[in-house]
Tab-separated table of C-alpha atoms in Angstrom:
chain	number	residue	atom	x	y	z
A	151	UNK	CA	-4.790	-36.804	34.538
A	152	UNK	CA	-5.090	-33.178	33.645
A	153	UNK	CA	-7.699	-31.096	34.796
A	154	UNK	CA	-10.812	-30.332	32.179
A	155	UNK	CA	-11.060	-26.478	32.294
A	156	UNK	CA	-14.419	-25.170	30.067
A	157	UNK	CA	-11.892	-22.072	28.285
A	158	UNK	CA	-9.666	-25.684	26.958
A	159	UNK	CA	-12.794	-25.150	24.550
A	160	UNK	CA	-11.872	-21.605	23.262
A	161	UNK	CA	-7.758	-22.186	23.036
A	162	UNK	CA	-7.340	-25.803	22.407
A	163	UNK	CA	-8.306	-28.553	20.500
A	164	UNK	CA	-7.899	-28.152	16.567
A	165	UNK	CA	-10.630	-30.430	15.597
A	166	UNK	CA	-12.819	-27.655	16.954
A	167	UNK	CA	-11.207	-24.935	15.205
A	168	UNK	CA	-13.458	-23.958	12.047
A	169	UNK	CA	-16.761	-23.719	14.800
A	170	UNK	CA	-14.561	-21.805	17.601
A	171	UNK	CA	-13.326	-19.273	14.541
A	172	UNK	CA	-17.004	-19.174	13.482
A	173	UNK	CA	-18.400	-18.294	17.082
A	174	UNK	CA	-15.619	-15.819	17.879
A	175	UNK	CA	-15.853	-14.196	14.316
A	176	UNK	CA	-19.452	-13.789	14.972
A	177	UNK	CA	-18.746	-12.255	17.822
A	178	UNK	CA	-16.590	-9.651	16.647
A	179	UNK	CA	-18.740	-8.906	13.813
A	180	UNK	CA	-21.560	-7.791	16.441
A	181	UNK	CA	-18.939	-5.727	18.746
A	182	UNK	CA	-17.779	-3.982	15.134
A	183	UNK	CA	-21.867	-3.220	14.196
A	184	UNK	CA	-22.130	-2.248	18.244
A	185	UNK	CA	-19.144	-0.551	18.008
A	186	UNK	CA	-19.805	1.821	15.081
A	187	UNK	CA	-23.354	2.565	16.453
A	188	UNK	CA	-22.652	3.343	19.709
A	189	UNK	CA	-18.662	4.048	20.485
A	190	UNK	CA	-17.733	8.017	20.759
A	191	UNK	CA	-14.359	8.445	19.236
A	192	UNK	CA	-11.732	11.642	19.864
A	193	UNK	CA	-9.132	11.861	17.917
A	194	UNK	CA	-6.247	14.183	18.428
A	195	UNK	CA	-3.895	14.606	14.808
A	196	UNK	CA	-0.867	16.801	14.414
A	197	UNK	CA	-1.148	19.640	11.816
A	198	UNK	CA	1.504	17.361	9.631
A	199	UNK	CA	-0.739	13.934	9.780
A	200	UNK	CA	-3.767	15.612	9.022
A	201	UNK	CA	-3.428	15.405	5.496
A	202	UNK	CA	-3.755	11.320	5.440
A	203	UNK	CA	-6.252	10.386	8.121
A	204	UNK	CA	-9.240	10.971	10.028
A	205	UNK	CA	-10.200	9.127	13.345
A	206	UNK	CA	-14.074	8.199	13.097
A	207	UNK	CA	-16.477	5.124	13.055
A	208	UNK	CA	-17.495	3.927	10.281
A	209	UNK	CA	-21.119	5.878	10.644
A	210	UNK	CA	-20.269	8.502	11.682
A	211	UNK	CA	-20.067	12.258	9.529
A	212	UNK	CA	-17.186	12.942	9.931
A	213	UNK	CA	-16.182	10.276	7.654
A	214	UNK	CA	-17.300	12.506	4.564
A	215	UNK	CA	-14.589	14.016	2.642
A	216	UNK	CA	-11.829	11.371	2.926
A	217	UNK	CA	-11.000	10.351	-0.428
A	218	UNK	CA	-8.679	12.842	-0.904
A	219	UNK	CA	-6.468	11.756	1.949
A	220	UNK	CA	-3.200	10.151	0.872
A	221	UNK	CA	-1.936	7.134	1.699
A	222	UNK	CA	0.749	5.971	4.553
A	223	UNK	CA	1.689	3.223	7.408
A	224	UNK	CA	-0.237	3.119	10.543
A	225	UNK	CA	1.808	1.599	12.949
A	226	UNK	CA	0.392	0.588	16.067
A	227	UNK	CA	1.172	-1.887	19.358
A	228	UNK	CA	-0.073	-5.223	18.951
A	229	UNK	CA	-1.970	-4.956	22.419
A	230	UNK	CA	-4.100	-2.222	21.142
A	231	UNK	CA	-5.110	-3.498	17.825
A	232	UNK	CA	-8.901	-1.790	18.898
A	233	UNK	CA	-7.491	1.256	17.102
A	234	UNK	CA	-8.669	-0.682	13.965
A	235	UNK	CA	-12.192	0.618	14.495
A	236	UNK	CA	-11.694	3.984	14.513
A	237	UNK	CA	-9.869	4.635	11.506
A	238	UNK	CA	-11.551	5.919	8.036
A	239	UNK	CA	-11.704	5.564	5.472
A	240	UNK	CA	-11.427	1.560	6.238
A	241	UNK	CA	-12.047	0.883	2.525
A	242	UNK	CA	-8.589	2.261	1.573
A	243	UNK	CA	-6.896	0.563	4.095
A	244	UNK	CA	-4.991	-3.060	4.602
A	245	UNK	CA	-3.649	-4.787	7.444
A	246	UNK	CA	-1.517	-8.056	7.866
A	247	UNK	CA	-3.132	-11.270	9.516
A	248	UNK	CA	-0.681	-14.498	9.991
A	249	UNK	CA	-2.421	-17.855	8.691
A	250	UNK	CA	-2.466	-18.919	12.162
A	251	UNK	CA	-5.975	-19.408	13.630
A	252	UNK	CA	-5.660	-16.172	15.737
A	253	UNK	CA	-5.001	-14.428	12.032
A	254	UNK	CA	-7.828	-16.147	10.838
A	255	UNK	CA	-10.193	-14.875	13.813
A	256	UNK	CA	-8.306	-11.036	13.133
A	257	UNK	CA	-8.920	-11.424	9.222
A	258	UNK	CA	-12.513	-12.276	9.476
A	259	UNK	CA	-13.446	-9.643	11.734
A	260	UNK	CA	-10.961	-6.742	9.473
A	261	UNK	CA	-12.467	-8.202	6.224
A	262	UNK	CA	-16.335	-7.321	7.560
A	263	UNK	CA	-15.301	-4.061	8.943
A	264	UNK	CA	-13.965	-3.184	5.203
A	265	UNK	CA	-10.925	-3.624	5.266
A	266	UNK	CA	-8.729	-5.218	3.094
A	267	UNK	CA	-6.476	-8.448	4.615
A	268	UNK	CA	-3.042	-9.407	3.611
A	269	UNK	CA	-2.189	-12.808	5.085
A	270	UNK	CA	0.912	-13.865	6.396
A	271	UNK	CA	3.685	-13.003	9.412
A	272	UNK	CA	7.148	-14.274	10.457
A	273	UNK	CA	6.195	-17.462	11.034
A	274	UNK	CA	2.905	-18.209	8.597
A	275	UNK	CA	3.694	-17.056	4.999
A	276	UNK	CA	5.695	-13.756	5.809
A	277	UNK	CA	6.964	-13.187	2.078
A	278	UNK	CA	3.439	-13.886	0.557
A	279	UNK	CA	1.955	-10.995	3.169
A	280	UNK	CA	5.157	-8.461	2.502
A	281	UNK	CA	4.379	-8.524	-0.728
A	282	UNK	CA	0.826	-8.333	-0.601
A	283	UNK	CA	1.226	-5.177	1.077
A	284	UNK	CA	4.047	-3.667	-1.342
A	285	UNK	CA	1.198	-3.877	-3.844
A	286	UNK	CA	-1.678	-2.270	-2.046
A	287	UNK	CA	0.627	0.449	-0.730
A	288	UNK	CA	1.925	0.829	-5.067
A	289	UNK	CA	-2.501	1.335	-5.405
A	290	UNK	CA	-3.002	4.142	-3.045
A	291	UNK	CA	-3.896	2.364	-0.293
A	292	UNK	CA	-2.857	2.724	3.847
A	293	UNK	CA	-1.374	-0.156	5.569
A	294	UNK	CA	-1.533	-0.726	9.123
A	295	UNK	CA	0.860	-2.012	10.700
A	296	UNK	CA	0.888	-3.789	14.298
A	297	UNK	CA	4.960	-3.059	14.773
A	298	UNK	CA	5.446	-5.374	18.143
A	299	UNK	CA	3.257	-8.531	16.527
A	300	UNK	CA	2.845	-11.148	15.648
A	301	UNK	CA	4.362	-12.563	19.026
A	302	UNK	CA	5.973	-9.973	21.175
A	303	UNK	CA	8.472	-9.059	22.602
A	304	UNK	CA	6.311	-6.416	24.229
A	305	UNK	CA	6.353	-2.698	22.531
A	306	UNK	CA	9.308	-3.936	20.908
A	307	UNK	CA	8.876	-2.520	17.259
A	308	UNK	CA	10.141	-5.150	13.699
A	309	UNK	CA	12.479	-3.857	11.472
A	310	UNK	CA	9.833	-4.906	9.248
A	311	UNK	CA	7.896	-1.949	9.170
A	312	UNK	CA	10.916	0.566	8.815
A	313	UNK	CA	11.964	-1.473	5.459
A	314	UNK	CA	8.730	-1.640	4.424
A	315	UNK	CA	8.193	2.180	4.527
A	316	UNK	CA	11.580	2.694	2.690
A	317	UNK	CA	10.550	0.119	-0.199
A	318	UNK	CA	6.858	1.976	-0.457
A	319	UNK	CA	8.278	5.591	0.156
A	320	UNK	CA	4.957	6.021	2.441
A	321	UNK	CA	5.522	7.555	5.952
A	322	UNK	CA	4.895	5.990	9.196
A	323	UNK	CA	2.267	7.554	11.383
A	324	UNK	CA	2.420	6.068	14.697
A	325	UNK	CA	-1.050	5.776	16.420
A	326	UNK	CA	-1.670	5.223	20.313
A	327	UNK	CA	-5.445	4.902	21.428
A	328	UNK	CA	-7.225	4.498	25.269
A	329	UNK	CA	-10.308	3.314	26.594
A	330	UNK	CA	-11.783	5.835	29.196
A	331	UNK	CA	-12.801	2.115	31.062
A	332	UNK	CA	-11.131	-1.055	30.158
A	333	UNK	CA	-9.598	-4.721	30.894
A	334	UNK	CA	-5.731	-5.602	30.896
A	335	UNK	CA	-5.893	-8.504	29.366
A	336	UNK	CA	-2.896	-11.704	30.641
A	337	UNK	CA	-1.451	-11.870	26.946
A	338	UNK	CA	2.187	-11.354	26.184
A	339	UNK	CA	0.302	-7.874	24.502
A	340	UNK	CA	-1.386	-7.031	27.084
A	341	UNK	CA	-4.327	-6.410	25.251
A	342	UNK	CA	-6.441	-3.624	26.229
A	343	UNK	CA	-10.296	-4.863	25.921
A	344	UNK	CA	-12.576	-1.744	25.590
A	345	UNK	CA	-15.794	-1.557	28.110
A	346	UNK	CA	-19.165	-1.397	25.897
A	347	UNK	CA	-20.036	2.010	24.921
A	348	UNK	CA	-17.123	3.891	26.773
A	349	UNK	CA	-15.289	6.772	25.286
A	350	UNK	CA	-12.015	6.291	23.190
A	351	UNK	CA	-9.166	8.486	22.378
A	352	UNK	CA	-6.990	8.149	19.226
A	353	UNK	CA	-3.671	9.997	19.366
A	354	UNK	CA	-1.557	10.271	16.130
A	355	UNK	CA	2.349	11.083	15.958
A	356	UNK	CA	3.822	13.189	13.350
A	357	UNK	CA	5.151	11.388	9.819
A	358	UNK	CA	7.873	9.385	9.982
A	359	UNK	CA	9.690	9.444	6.750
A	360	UNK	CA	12.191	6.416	5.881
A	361	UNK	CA	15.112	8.073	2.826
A	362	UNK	CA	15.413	5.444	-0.049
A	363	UNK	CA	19.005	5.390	0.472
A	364	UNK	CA	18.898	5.194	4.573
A	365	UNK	CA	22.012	2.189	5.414
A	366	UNK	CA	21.145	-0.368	8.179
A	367	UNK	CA	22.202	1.829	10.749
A	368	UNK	CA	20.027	4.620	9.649
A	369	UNK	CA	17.208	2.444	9.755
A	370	UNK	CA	17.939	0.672	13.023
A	371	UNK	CA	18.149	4.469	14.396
A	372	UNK	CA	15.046	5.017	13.128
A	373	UNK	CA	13.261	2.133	14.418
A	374	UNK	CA	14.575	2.907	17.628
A	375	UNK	CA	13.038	6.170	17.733
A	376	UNK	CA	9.812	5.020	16.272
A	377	UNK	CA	9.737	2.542	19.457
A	378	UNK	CA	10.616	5.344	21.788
A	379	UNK	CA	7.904	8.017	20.352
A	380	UNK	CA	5.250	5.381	20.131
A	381	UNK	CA	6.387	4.254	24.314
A	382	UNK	CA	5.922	8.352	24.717
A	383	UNK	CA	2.283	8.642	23.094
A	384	UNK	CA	0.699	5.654	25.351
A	385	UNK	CA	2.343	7.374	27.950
A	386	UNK	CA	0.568	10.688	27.594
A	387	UNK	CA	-2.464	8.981	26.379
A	388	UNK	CA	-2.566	7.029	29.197
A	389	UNK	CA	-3.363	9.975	31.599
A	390	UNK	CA	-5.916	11.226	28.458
A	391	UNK	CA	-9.156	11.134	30.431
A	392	UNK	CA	-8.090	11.388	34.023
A	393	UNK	CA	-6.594	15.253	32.886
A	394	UNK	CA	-9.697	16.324	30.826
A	395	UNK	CA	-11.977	15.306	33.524
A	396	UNK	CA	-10.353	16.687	36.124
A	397	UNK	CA	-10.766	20.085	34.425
A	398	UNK	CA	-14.185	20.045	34.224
């Protein structure tokens, strides 16, 4: 008979799926609230990207002034989907969420931090959520974009989110992000889980701009050096804090 283990409770078991999204939504809502309160975010943003974002939390000031930003894809790495809180203006922004119950968990949390949820992936409703985002992209909204989800492989980045900067004619701006302290999470991701109240880097790449008449080698070239670019920017990140506090 197979062992009993108490975390069955949090990853099995669908009859207990509507109270286990319920608890973990909750919980997310009060990291978000704890999050924007408390989290101190740096952002560093080439002179090109400037004009379409701003790295802040939702309370902060420097989130005046951003309706004037234009829109574009955010594309970022599945196992750090925590850049999603420190992003403005969240309001003019929309992300993909499969219908699976981990897109559920992911919508529920997006949805109360203001943004707006397309559902669907590869696997649950991926035509619905494509076109979902076509249309928020066609009213001057962002769309983020995590380029390695919805199930690895690892920092492997879709063709997805090449074709759908070529059918929007928005660039892609990739964005890398570190925790000053943090877990390495045992996913295929390898999620990166934030310590409370640490310090946070956001790091932006230059646009990426996909032609309207780019060929499918064009735009497998280009999605190869999206992947390699992105791979370069955790990279530096990575050594973000250990360089600026060793200066000081």
């Amino acid at each position: 008979m197979k062992k009993f283990r108490i975390k069955d409770l949090f990853l099995k078991y669908p009859l207990l799926d509507k109270w286990r999204v319920l608890g973990l939504a909750g919980i997310f809502k009060y990291g978000i609230t704890v999050y924007d309160l408390s989290y101190r975010v740096m952002a560093i943003i080439p002179e090109a990207s400037q004009a379409y974002i701003r790295a802040s939390s939702a309370n902060s000031a420097a989130a005046n002034g951003l309706e004037s930003l234009k829109p574009a894809i955010y594309a970022y790495f599945h196992g750090q989907m925590y850049v999603l809180l420190g992003l403005s203006p969240r309001n003019r922004m929309s992300l993909i969420a499969s219908n699976s119950r981990d897109g559920e968990m992911i919508a529920r949390a997006a949805e109360f931090m203001g943004y707006e949820v397309a559902r669907g992936s590869r696997t649950h409703g991926g035509v619905k959520g494509a076109f979902n985002l076509i249309n928020a992209a066609e009213n001057n909204r962002s769309v983020l974009f995590p380029v390695d989800g919805p199930k690895g492989p690892f920092e492997v980045v879709k063709a997805e989110v090449i074709r759908l900067a070529q059918i929007t004619k928005l660039p892609i701006i990739p964005v890398v992000s570190q925790a000053r302290t943090r877990d390495l999470m045992k996913s295929w991701d390898r999620y990166n889980c934030p310590y409370l109240n640490t310090k946070m880097v956001y790091v932006f790449g230059e646009p990426i701009e996909v032609p309207a008449d780019a060929d499918d080698s064009a735009k497998e070239n280009l999605r190869v050096d999206l992947q390699n670019y992105m791979v370069e920017l955790k990279s530096k990140t990575s050594e973000f804090f250990q360089y600026v506090e060793g200066k000081n």
